[in-house]
Amino acid sequence: MNISNLQAERLKYMPKVPKILKENFSNICVQYGNKTESKSDTEAIKKLFPNTYGLPEIIFKKGKGDDEKNIHNVGVILSGGQAPGGHNVICGLFDALKKADNNNKLYGFLGGPSGILDDKYIILTKDIIDSYRNTGGFDMIQSGRTKLETEEQFDICLKVCKKHDITSIVIIGGDDSNTNAAILAEYFKSKNANISVIGCPKTIDGDLKNDKIETSFGFDTACKTYSELIGNIQRDANSSRKYWHFIRLMGRSASHIALECALQTQPNICLIGEEIFEKNLKLSDIVDYISDIIVKRSEKGLNYGICLVPEGLIEFIPSLNHLIYELNDILSKDGAESTISYVCSNLSDTDKAVFLTLPEEIKKQLLMERDPHGNVQVSLIETEKLLISLISDKLNNLKEQGKYKGKFVPHSHFFGYEGRCAFPSNFDSDYCYSLGYNAFLLIKNGFTGYLSSISNLSDSSDNWICGGTPITMMMNLEQRHGKSKPVIKKALVELDGNVFGFFKENRDKWAINNDYTYPGSIQYFGPDIICNATTKTLELENIHK
Ligand code: FBP
């Protein structure tokens, strides 16, 4: 296989790991915390997880550890959207497994959770692992979005594990996949199957975090990749001084990616979905806000600028959120047709009125196939183009009234897939390798229903804290498809937090001045300050801890 020079060098990179992970297993012991409670809905969740509810948080410390010599066959699954660093989780898991006993085996289930259901796997060998170290992508075993959630599927998982003598499953996924990991762990316990299930927090979206999980892996690299591109566009805009760029950024619902990129690049405008929802803003309010900045800049002779749009914006605008909710309902019914005329004859008057105001392309995009969770696929909805079209109309009106004399030449961009498989930054390489290695420590010590957790991430990797967080403690009940389901609570941007606070303090200045910053590309080799810095989000979240 031909590989690039960068890949060849990255294969040799040795991820930095916390001190505790450098110890021999016999020198690592478990420190137990108190029993835990779920986020809310305690009684209901306790009932749903009779065997795995209330487990204590744990931390790995230096001390006399368990020296057992059991053979471990572990199955690993990559679940959901790609995120830089996934391969390193598998590499860390493999290295720990082989360090414990060279006869241990790692089964890589192919194509996501469906791999275990179809019993499709490869045995991961040193040669395979060595050719993927510190690389982006999930192509080592591929990913998929099949959900593991029914009893019938769990039965198949049990049979497949028994067939191969698999004693543990590691699921690398986001909030939904880790919720299902917890349900699978509970199922195995209820059957006395002696198979443990451990999750690892993955998603570029950055919304799988809480007071125990500081960040999901992939967020760091994806944001740095998008910020490089935004910075390049800002410099282009500042050079030619003739275009307004509207850049939609991935992140499904939460606006963490847009916010982090705004902090890294200081654009003229960045919309934050959570704020729009809280202020109950209409689409026309957002158009007014952006147009106002365009007019003000044009009065200073600046007929150009940058506007960041979070992918999930459309679902945060209350009237559109309501419309999407009703569309999901209509389209999920048997015999439903995804045509404009069909939905119009089934929508309520209010939602129909909103739907009819949208440009034809957006109407069609709102009717596209739902994802396996029944959600509208926001990555396919071109909100940036919707905004451009409405803003152009507004500016033409203002021009007719003599209130705008500038020139508006917009360009639209969508950055999503560009960042999901980038070479992981040093941070993601180190963090992911540690998560995988630590997952094996949890397995070795007999834990199940836990998320591999590495904390204190703003400190040097030497001082990162390794342990496990019971998944049930992150859960609450939410309505999904009309049913109340236990799920890991998604973390949205906190409007009273430091990260949004910093942005809010500065955005008016950034809107009118040219305070652009140009982060440049991710650096893998060189001075600490550019190779090992974490995200602004982590930095600001930790300031007042
Ligand atoms: P995960 O939540 O599975 O990590 O995926 C997140 C994401 O990258 C979103 O940002 C995006 O909206 C979505 O996946 C796109 O999904 P797909 O890969 O199926 O097009």
PDB file of C-alpha atoms in Angstrom, residues 154-414:
ATOM      1  CA  PHE A 154     -29.219  -8.892  22.055  1.00  0.00           C
ATOM      2  CA  ASP A 155     -29.879 -12.650  21.786  1.00  0.00           C
ATOM      3  CA  ILE A 156     -27.875 -12.738  18.563  1.00  0.00           C
ATOM      4  CA  CYS A 157     -25.036 -10.778  20.228  1.00  0.00           C
ATOM      5  CA  LEU A 158     -25.002 -13.330  23.031  1.00  0.00           C
ATOM      6  CA  LYS A 159     -24.845 -16.255  20.586  1.00  0.00           C
ATOM      7  CA  VAL A 160     -22.045 -14.647  18.565  1.00  0.00           C
ATOM      8  CA  CYS A 161     -20.034 -13.906  21.730  1.00  0.00           C
ATOM      9  CA  LYS A 162     -20.486 -17.464  22.987  1.00  0.00           C
ATOM     10  CA  LYS A 163     -19.480 -18.860  19.585  1.00  0.00           C
ATOM     11  CA  HIS A 164     -16.140 -17.021  19.695  1.00  0.00           C
ATOM     12  CA  ASP A 165     -15.621 -17.125  23.469  1.00  0.00           C
ATOM     13  CA  ILE A 166     -15.811 -13.346  23.523  1.00  0.00           C
ATOM     14  CA  THR A 167     -15.826 -12.109  27.102  1.00  0.00           C
ATOM     15  CA  SER A 168     -16.136  -8.368  26.471  1.00  0.00           C
ATOM     16  CA  ILE A 169     -17.493  -5.942  23.912  1.00  0.00           C
ATOM     17  CA  VAL A 170     -16.145  -2.403  23.510  1.00  0.00           C
ATOM     18  CA  ILE A 171     -18.541  -0.026  21.772  1.00  0.00           C
ATOM     19  CA  ILE A 172     -16.984   3.181  20.473  1.00  0.00           C
ATOM     20  CA  GLY A 173     -19.876   5.558  19.894  1.00  0.00           C
ATOM     21  CA  GLY A 174     -21.906   8.640  20.756  1.00  0.00           C
ATOM     22  CA  ASP A 175     -24.735   9.161  23.223  1.00  0.00           C
ATOM     23  CA  ASP A 176     -27.184   6.770  21.539  1.00  0.00           C
ATOM     24  CA  SER A 177     -24.630   3.995  20.983  1.00  0.00           C
ATOM     25  CA  ASN A 178     -23.435   4.229  24.588  1.00  0.00           C
ATOM     26  CA  THR A 179     -27.011   4.186  25.838  1.00  0.00           C
ATOM     27  CA  ASN A 180     -27.418   0.938  23.907  1.00  0.00           C
ATOM     28  CA  ALA A 181     -24.097  -0.301  25.349  1.00  0.00           C
ATOM     29  CA  ALA A 182     -25.595   0.130  28.819  1.00  0.00           C
ATOM     30  CA  ILE A 183     -28.761  -1.741  27.813  1.00  0.00           C
ATOM     31  CA  LEU A 184     -26.660  -4.565  26.350  1.00  0.00           C
ATOM     32  CA  ALA A 185     -24.555  -4.707  29.547  1.00  0.00           C
ATOM     33  CA  GLU A 186     -27.761  -5.001  31.584  1.00  0.00           C
ATOM     34  CA  TYR A 187     -29.069  -7.728  29.282  1.00  0.00           C
ATOM     35  CA  PHE A 188     -25.864  -9.798  29.562  1.00  0.00           C
ATOM     36  CA  LYS A 189     -25.948  -9.438  33.367  1.00  0.00           C
ATOM     37  CA  SER A 190     -29.587 -10.498  33.501  1.00  0.00           C
ATOM     38  CA  LYS A 191     -28.624 -13.679  31.606  1.00  0.00           C
ATOM     39  CA  ASN A 192     -25.567 -14.290  33.820  1.00  0.00           C
ATOM     40  CA  ALA A 193     -23.613 -14.343  30.586  1.00  0.00           C
ATOM     41  CA  ASN A 194     -20.362 -13.070  32.070  1.00  0.00           C
ATOM     42  CA  ILE A 195     -19.740 -10.766  29.127  1.00  0.00           C
ATOM     43  CA  SER A 196     -18.865  -7.187  29.905  1.00  0.00           C
ATOM     44  CA  VAL A 197     -19.707  -4.141  27.821  1.00  0.00           C
ATOM     45  CA  ILE A 198     -17.592  -0.969  27.917  1.00  0.00           C
ATOM     46  CA  GLY A 199     -18.279   2.247  25.991  1.00  0.00           C
ATOM     47  CA  CYS A 200     -15.903   4.935  24.683  1.00  0.00           C
ATOM     48  CA  PRO A 201     -17.078   8.553  24.156  1.00  0.00           C
ATOM     49  CA  LYS A 202     -16.885   9.390  20.442  1.00  0.00           C
ATOM     50  CA  THR A 203     -18.392  12.184  18.350  1.00  0.00           C
ATOM     51  CA  ILE A 204     -17.041  15.243  16.599  1.00  0.00           C
ATOM     52  CA  ASP A 205     -20.237  17.016  17.717  1.00  0.00           C
ATOM     53  CA  GLY A 206     -18.851  17.447  21.252  1.00  0.00           C
ATOM     54  CA  ASP A 207     -22.277  16.830  22.794  1.00  0.00           C
ATOM     55  CA  LEU A 208     -21.345  13.696  24.732  1.00  0.00           C
ATOM     56  CA  LYS A 209     -19.912  15.397  27.777  1.00  0.00           C
ATOM     57  CA  ASN A 210     -20.880  16.148  31.346  1.00  0.00           C
ATOM     58  CA  ASP A 211     -19.204  16.739  34.684  1.00  0.00           C
ATOM     59  CA  LYS A 212     -17.538  13.304  34.352  1.00  0.00           C
ATOM     60  CA  ILE A 213     -16.704  13.150  30.642  1.00  0.00           C
ATOM     61  CA  GLU A 214     -14.815  16.330  29.721  1.00  0.00           C
ATOM     62  CA  THR A 215     -14.984  15.895  25.956  1.00  0.00           C
ATOM     63  CA  SER A 216     -15.755  13.313  23.318  1.00  0.00           C
ATOM     64  CA  PHE A 217     -12.884  12.360  21.054  1.00  0.00           C
ATOM     65  CA  GLY A 218     -12.722  13.806  17.550  1.00  0.00           C
ATOM     66  CA  PHE A 219     -14.077  17.226  18.562  1.00  0.00           C
ATOM     67  CA  ASP A 220     -10.556  18.636  18.914  1.00  0.00           C
ATOM     68  CA  THR A 221      -9.341  17.553  15.459  1.00  0.00           C
ATOM     69  CA  ALA A 222     -12.596  18.294  13.609  1.00  0.00           C
ATOM     70  CA  CYS A 223     -12.775  21.840  15.041  1.00  0.00           C
ATOM     71  CA  LYS A 224      -9.117  22.488  14.268  1.00  0.00           C
ATOM     72  CA  THR A 225      -9.615  21.262  10.694  1.00  0.00           C
ATOM     73  CA  TYR A 226     -12.691  23.453  10.139  1.00  0.00           C
ATOM     74  CA  SER A 227     -10.972  26.414  11.802  1.00  0.00           C
ATOM     75  CA  GLU A 228      -8.032  26.120   9.434  1.00  0.00           C
ATOM     76  CA  LEU A 229     -10.449  26.283   6.477  1.00  0.00           C
ATOM     77  CA  ILE A 230     -12.455  29.157   7.987  1.00  0.00           C
ATOM     78  CA  GLY A 231      -9.228  31.065   8.668  1.00  0.00           C
ATOM     79  CA  ASN A 232      -8.153  30.552   5.043  1.00  0.00           C
ATOM     80  CA  ILE A 233     -11.516  31.839   3.789  1.00  0.00           C
ATOM     81  CA  GLN A 234     -11.300  34.835   6.140  1.00  0.00           C
ATOM     82  CA  ARG A 235      -7.919  35.729   4.725  1.00  0.00           C
ATOM     83  CA  ASP A 236      -9.256  35.342   1.199  1.00  0.00           C
ATOM     84  CA  ALA A 237     -12.223  37.572   2.064  1.00  0.00           C
ATOM     85  CA  ASN A 238      -9.927  40.126   3.631  1.00  0.00           C
ATOM     86  CA  SER A 239      -7.732  40.072   0.525  1.00  0.00           C
ATOM     87  CA  SER A 240     -10.341  40.393  -2.228  1.00  0.00           C
ATOM     88  CA  ARG A 241     -12.830  42.334  -0.086  1.00  0.00           C
ATOM     89  CA  LYS A 242     -15.843  41.409  -2.218  1.00  0.00           C
ATOM     90  CA  TYR A 243     -17.584  38.316  -0.831  1.00  0.00           C
ATOM     91  CA  TRP A 244     -19.734  37.371   2.105  1.00  0.00           C
ATOM     92  CA  HIS A 245     -19.114  33.705   3.052  1.00  0.00           C
ATOM     93  CA  PHE A 246     -21.813  31.676   4.786  1.00  0.00           C
ATOM     94  CA  ILE A 247     -20.278  28.551   6.284  1.00  0.00           C
ATOM     95  CA  ARG A 248     -22.447  25.781   7.734  1.00  0.00           C
ATOM     96  CA  LEU A 249     -20.621  23.549  10.202  1.00  0.00           C
ATOM     97  CA  MET A 250     -21.491  19.996  11.185  1.00  0.00           C
ATOM     98  CA  GLY A 251     -22.611  19.112  14.653  1.00  0.00           C
ATOM     99  CA  ARG A 252     -26.156  17.805  14.215  1.00  0.00           C
ATOM    100  CA  SER A 253     -27.965  19.520  17.123  1.00  0.00           C
ATOM    101  CA  ALA A 254     -25.629  21.234  19.567  1.00  0.00           C
ATOM    102  CA  SER A 255     -23.642  24.275  18.367  1.00  0.00           C
ATOM    103  CA  HIS A 256     -20.373  23.309  20.134  1.00  0.00           C
ATOM    104  CA  ILE A 257     -18.429  23.011  16.854  1.00  0.00           C
ATOM    105  CA  ALA A 258     -19.589  26.402  15.546  1.00  0.00           C
ATOM    106  CA  LEU A 259     -18.803  28.018  18.907  1.00  0.00           C
ATOM    107  CA  GLU A 260     -15.324  26.477  19.160  1.00  0.00           C
ATOM    108  CA  CYS A 261     -14.526  27.489  15.559  1.00  0.00           C
ATOM    109  CA  ALA A 262     -15.746  31.020  16.305  1.00  0.00           C
ATOM    110  CA  LEU A 263     -13.378  31.227  19.276  1.00  0.00           C
ATOM    111  CA  GLN A 264     -10.515  30.000  17.116  1.00  0.00           C
ATOM    112  CA  THR A 265     -11.172  32.316  14.149  1.00  0.00           C
ATOM    113  CA  GLN A 266     -13.162  35.346  15.420  1.00  0.00           C
ATOM    114  CA  PRO A 267     -15.568  35.655  12.455  1.00  0.00           C
ATOM    115  CA  ASN A 268     -18.042  38.523  11.957  1.00  0.00           C
ATOM    116  CA  ILE A 269     -21.057  36.381  12.820  1.00  0.00           C
ATOM    117  CA  CYS A 270     -21.622  33.015  14.445  1.00  0.00           C
ATOM    118  CA  LEU A 271     -25.158  31.834  15.166  1.00  0.00           C
ATOM    119  CA  ILE A 272     -25.669  29.675  18.245  1.00  0.00           C
ATOM    120  CA  GLY A 273     -28.740  27.440  18.011  1.00  0.00           C
ATOM    121  CA  GLU A 274     -29.263  27.175  21.760  1.00  0.00           C
ATOM    122  CA  GLU A 275     -29.420  30.978  22.123  1.00  0.00           C
ATOM    123  CA  ILE A 276     -31.875  31.293  19.241  1.00  0.00           C
ATOM    124  CA  PHE A 277     -34.102  28.733  20.914  1.00  0.00           C
ATOM    125  CA  GLU A 278     -33.896  30.387  24.315  1.00  0.00           C
ATOM    126  CA  LYS A 279     -34.752  33.792  22.891  1.00  0.00           C
ATOM    127  CA  ASN A 280     -37.564  32.220  20.853  1.00  0.00           C
ATOM    128  CA  LEU A 281     -36.254  33.908  17.685  1.00  0.00           C
ATOM    129  CA  LYS A 282     -37.993  33.601  14.348  1.00  0.00           C
ATOM    130  CA  LEU A 283     -36.191  33.027  11.074  1.00  0.00           C
ATOM    131  CA  SER A 284     -36.963  36.655  10.209  1.00  0.00           C
ATOM    132  CA  ASP A 285     -35.243  37.810  13.451  1.00  0.00           C
ATOM    133  CA  ILE A 286     -32.078  35.953  12.428  1.00  0.00           C
ATOM    134  CA  VAL A 287     -32.237  37.450   8.934  1.00  0.00           C
ATOM    135  CA  ASP A 288     -32.634  40.939  10.485  1.00  0.00           C
ATOM    136  CA  TYR A 289     -29.663  40.357  12.818  1.00  0.00           C
ATOM    137  CA  ILE A 290     -27.335  39.277  10.005  1.00  0.00           C
ATOM    138  CA  SER A 291     -28.576  41.950   7.568  1.00  0.00           C
ATOM    139  CA  ASP A 292     -27.982  44.622  10.172  1.00  0.00           C
ATOM    140  CA  ILE A 293     -24.324  43.601  10.478  1.00  0.00           C
ATOM    141  CA  ILE A 294     -23.962  43.468   6.681  1.00  0.00           C
ATOM    142  CA  VAL A 295     -25.369  47.003   6.418  1.00  0.00           C
ATOM    143  CA  LYS A 296     -23.153  48.341   9.233  1.00  0.00           C
ATOM    144  CA  ARG A 297     -20.041  46.850   7.660  1.00  0.00           C
ATOM    145  CA  SER A 298     -20.981  48.224   4.242  1.00  0.00           C
ATOM    146  CA  GLU A 299     -21.254  51.707   5.778  1.00  0.00           C
ATOM    147  CA  LYS A 300     -17.581  51.316   6.721  1.00  0.00           C
ATOM    148  CA  GLY A 301     -16.797  50.217   3.166  1.00  0.00           C
ATOM    149  CA  LEU A 302     -16.535  46.542   4.198  1.00  0.00           C
ATOM    150  CA  ASN A 303     -18.718  44.654   1.728  1.00  0.00           C
ATOM    151  CA  TYR A 304     -17.487  41.293   2.864  1.00  0.00           C
ATOM    152  CA  GLY A 305     -17.557  39.056   5.887  1.00  0.00           C
ATOM    153  CA  ILE A 306     -17.905  35.621   7.397  1.00  0.00           C
ATOM    154  CA  CYS A 307     -20.971  34.051   8.979  1.00  0.00           C
ATOM    155  CA  LEU A 308     -20.828  30.653  10.712  1.00  0.00           C
ATOM    156  CA  VAL A 309     -24.045  28.634  10.812  1.00  0.00           C
ATOM    157  CA  PRO A 310     -24.396  25.557  13.033  1.00  0.00           C
ATOM    158  CA  GLU A 311     -25.820  22.535  11.230  1.00  0.00           C
ATOM    159  CA  GLY A 312     -28.587  22.135  13.798  1.00  0.00           C
ATOM    160  CA  LEU A 313     -29.821  25.736  13.500  1.00  0.00           C
ATOM    161  CA  ILE A 314     -33.045  24.812  11.756  1.00  0.00           C
ATOM    162  CA  GLU A 315     -34.191  22.637  14.670  1.00  0.00           C
ATOM    163  CA  PHE A 316     -33.547  25.432  17.178  1.00  0.00           C
ATOM    164  CA  ILE A 317     -35.841  27.936  15.467  1.00  0.00           C
ATOM    165  CA  PRO A 318     -39.076  27.243  17.363  1.00  0.00           C
ATOM    166  CA  SER A 319     -41.457  27.545  14.378  1.00  0.00           C
ATOM    167  CA  LEU A 320     -39.268  25.290  12.195  1.00  0.00           C
ATOM    168  CA  ASN A 321     -38.710  22.879  15.062  1.00  0.00           C
ATOM    169  CA  HIS A 322     -42.461  22.496  15.361  1.00  0.00           C
ATOM    170  CA  LEU A 323     -42.779  21.974  11.619  1.00  0.00           C
ATOM    171  CA  ILE A 324     -40.002  19.324  11.594  1.00  0.00           C
ATOM    172  CA  TYR A 325     -41.619  17.525  14.523  1.00  0.00           C
ATOM    173  CA  GLU A 326     -44.932  17.336  12.666  1.00  0.00           C
ATOM    174  CA  LEU A 327     -43.221  16.314   9.408  1.00  0.00           C
ATOM    175  CA  ASN A 328     -41.384  13.479  11.240  1.00  0.00           C
ATOM    176  CA  ASP A 329     -44.699  12.291  12.553  1.00  0.00           C
ATOM    177  CA  ILE A 330     -46.475  12.461   9.186  1.00  0.00           C
ATOM    178  CA  LEU A 331     -43.629  10.782   7.301  1.00  0.00           C
ATOM    179  CA  SER A 332     -43.288   7.943   9.843  1.00  0.00           C
ATOM    180  CA  LYS A 333     -46.845   6.722   9.164  1.00  0.00           C
ATOM    181  CA  ASP A 334     -47.473   3.712   6.901  1.00  0.00           C
ATOM    182  CA  GLY A 335     -48.223   4.722   3.341  1.00  0.00           C
ATOM    183  CA  ALA A 336     -46.858   8.256   3.801  1.00  0.00           C
ATOM    184  CA  GLU A 337     -45.525   9.926   0.674  1.00  0.00           C
ATOM    185  CA  SER A 338     -42.579  12.307   0.851  1.00  0.00           C
ATOM    186  CA  THR A 339     -44.070  14.778  -1.589  1.00  0.00           C
ATOM    187  CA  ILE A 340     -44.846  18.434  -1.012  1.00  0.00           C
ATOM    188  CA  SER A 341     -48.527  17.979  -1.918  1.00  0.00           C
ATOM    189  CA  TYR A 342     -48.953  14.973   0.412  1.00  0.00           C
ATOM    190  CA  VAL A 343     -47.435  16.677   3.454  1.00  0.00           C
ATOM    191  CA  CYS A 344     -49.278  19.934   2.753  1.00  0.00           C
ATOM    192  CA  SER A 345     -52.584  18.088   2.867  1.00  0.00           C
ATOM    193  CA  ASN A 346     -51.621  16.546   6.223  1.00  0.00           C
ATOM    194  CA  LEU A 347     -49.905  19.453   8.042  1.00  0.00           C
ATOM    195  CA  SER A 348     -51.722  21.618  10.579  1.00  0.00           C
ATOM    196  CA  ASP A 349     -52.560  25.128   9.339  1.00  0.00           C
ATOM    197  CA  THR A 350     -49.773  26.783  11.347  1.00  0.00           C
ATOM    198  CA  ASP A 351     -47.041  24.403  10.229  1.00  0.00           C
ATOM    199  CA  LYS A 352     -48.307  24.445   6.647  1.00  0.00           C
ATOM    200  CA  ALA A 353     -48.028  28.238   6.619  1.00  0.00           C
ATOM    201  CA  VAL A 354     -44.394  28.024   7.795  1.00  0.00           C
ATOM    202  CA  PHE A 355     -43.618  25.250   5.283  1.00  0.00           C
ATOM    203  CA  LEU A 356     -45.027  27.240   2.374  1.00  0.00           C
ATOM    204  CA  THR A 357     -42.769  30.235   3.095  1.00  0.00           C
ATOM    205  CA  LEU A 358     -39.638  28.121   2.519  1.00  0.00           C
ATOM    206  CA  PRO A 359     -37.782  27.998  -0.820  1.00  0.00           C
ATOM    207  CA  GLU A 360     -38.603  24.893  -2.949  1.00  0.00           C
ATOM    208  CA  GLU A 361     -35.167  23.300  -2.437  1.00  0.00           C
ATOM    209  CA  ILE A 362     -35.450  23.516   1.361  1.00  0.00           C
ATOM    210  CA  LYS A 363     -38.972  22.047   1.246  1.00  0.00           C
ATOM    211  CA  LYS A 364     -37.619  19.051  -0.673  1.00  0.00           C
ATOM    212  CA  GLN A 365     -34.649  18.687   1.702  1.00  0.00           C
ATOM    213  CA  LEU A 366     -37.002  18.622   4.691  1.00  0.00           C
ATOM    214  CA  LEU A 367     -38.795  15.651   3.134  1.00  0.00           C
ATOM    215  CA  MET A 368     -35.674  13.528   2.575  1.00  0.00           C
ATOM    216  CA  GLU A 369     -35.273  10.142   4.244  1.00  0.00           C
ATOM    217  CA  ARG A 370     -34.960  10.194   8.080  1.00  0.00           C
ATOM    218  CA  ASP A 371     -31.937   8.669   9.850  1.00  0.00           C
ATOM    219  CA  PRO A 372     -32.298   5.356  11.777  1.00  0.00           C
ATOM    220  CA  HIS A 373     -33.317   7.356  14.879  1.00  0.00           C
ATOM    221  CA  GLY A 374     -36.196   8.961  12.929  1.00  0.00           C
ATOM    222  CA  ASN A 375     -34.456  12.368  12.871  1.00  0.00           C
ATOM    223  CA  VAL A 376     -34.323  14.707   9.933  1.00  0.00           C
ATOM    224  CA  GLN A 377     -30.808  14.510   8.407  1.00  0.00           C
ATOM    225  CA  VAL A 378     -29.675  18.048   9.139  1.00  0.00           C
ATOM    226  CA  SER A 379     -26.430  17.507   7.216  1.00  0.00           C
ATOM    227  CA  LEU A 380     -28.563  17.461   4.037  1.00  0.00           C
ATOM    228  CA  ILE A 381     -30.420  20.723   4.696  1.00  0.00           C
ATOM    229  CA  GLU A 382     -28.697  23.717   3.187  1.00  0.00           C
ATOM    230  CA  THR A 383     -29.564  26.290   5.849  1.00  0.00           C
ATOM    231  CA  GLU A 384     -26.741  28.547   4.688  1.00  0.00           C
ATOM    232  CA  LYS A 385     -28.436  28.827   1.272  1.00  0.00           C
ATOM    233  CA  LEU A 386     -31.793  29.483   2.916  1.00  0.00           C
ATOM    234  CA  LEU A 387     -30.242  32.343   4.869  1.00  0.00           C
ATOM    235  CA  ILE A 388     -28.501  33.751   1.783  1.00  0.00           C
ATOM    236  CA  SER A 389     -31.761  33.772  -0.153  1.00  0.00           C
ATOM    237  CA  LEU A 390     -33.749  35.481   2.641  1.00  0.00           C
ATOM    238  CA  ILE A 391     -30.955  37.989   3.361  1.00  0.00           C
ATOM    239  CA  SER A 392     -30.665  38.893  -0.344  1.00  0.00           C
ATOM    240  CA  ASP A 393     -34.411  39.693  -0.399  1.00  0.00           C
ATOM    241  CA  LYS A 394     -34.096  41.753   2.766  1.00  0.00           C
ATOM    242  CA  LEU A 395     -31.089  43.722   1.459  1.00  0.00           C
ATOM    243  CA  ASN A 396     -32.881  44.416  -1.834  1.00  0.00           C
ATOM    244  CA  ASN A 397     -35.792  45.842   0.155  1.00  0.00           C
ATOM    245  CA  LEU A 398     -33.448  47.989   2.207  1.00  0.00           C
ATOM    246  CA  LYS A 399     -31.789  49.163  -0.995  1.00  0.00           C
ATOM    247  CA  GLU A 400     -35.140  50.223  -2.439  1.00  0.00           C
ATOM    248  CA  GLN A 401     -35.772  52.212   0.730  1.00  0.00           C
ATOM    249  CA  GLY A 402     -32.331  53.829   0.433  1.00  0.00           C
ATOM    250  CA  LYS A 403     -31.137  52.222   3.672  1.00  0.00           C
ATOM    251  CA  TYR A 404     -28.417  50.031   2.135  1.00  0.00           C
ATOM    252  CA  LYS A 405     -25.944  51.105  -0.511  1.00  0.00           C
ATOM    253  CA  GLY A 406     -23.519  48.190  -0.374  1.00  0.00           C
ATOM    254  CA  LYS A 407     -22.927  45.200  -2.623  1.00  0.00           C
ATOM    255  CA  PHE A 408     -23.816  41.717  -1.377  1.00  0.00           C
ATOM    256  CA  VAL A 409     -22.097  38.834  -3.192  1.00  0.00           C
ATOM    257  CA  PRO A 410     -22.533  35.674  -1.115  1.00  0.00           C
ATOM    258  CA  HIS A 411     -20.819  32.280  -1.242  1.00  0.00           C
ATOM    259  CA  SER A 412     -22.015  29.201   0.595  1.00  0.00           C
ATOM    260  CA  HIS A 413     -19.935  26.386   2.109  1.00  0.00           C
ATOM    261  CA  PHE A 414     -20.602  23.312   4.184  1.00  0.00           C
TER     262      PHE A 414
END
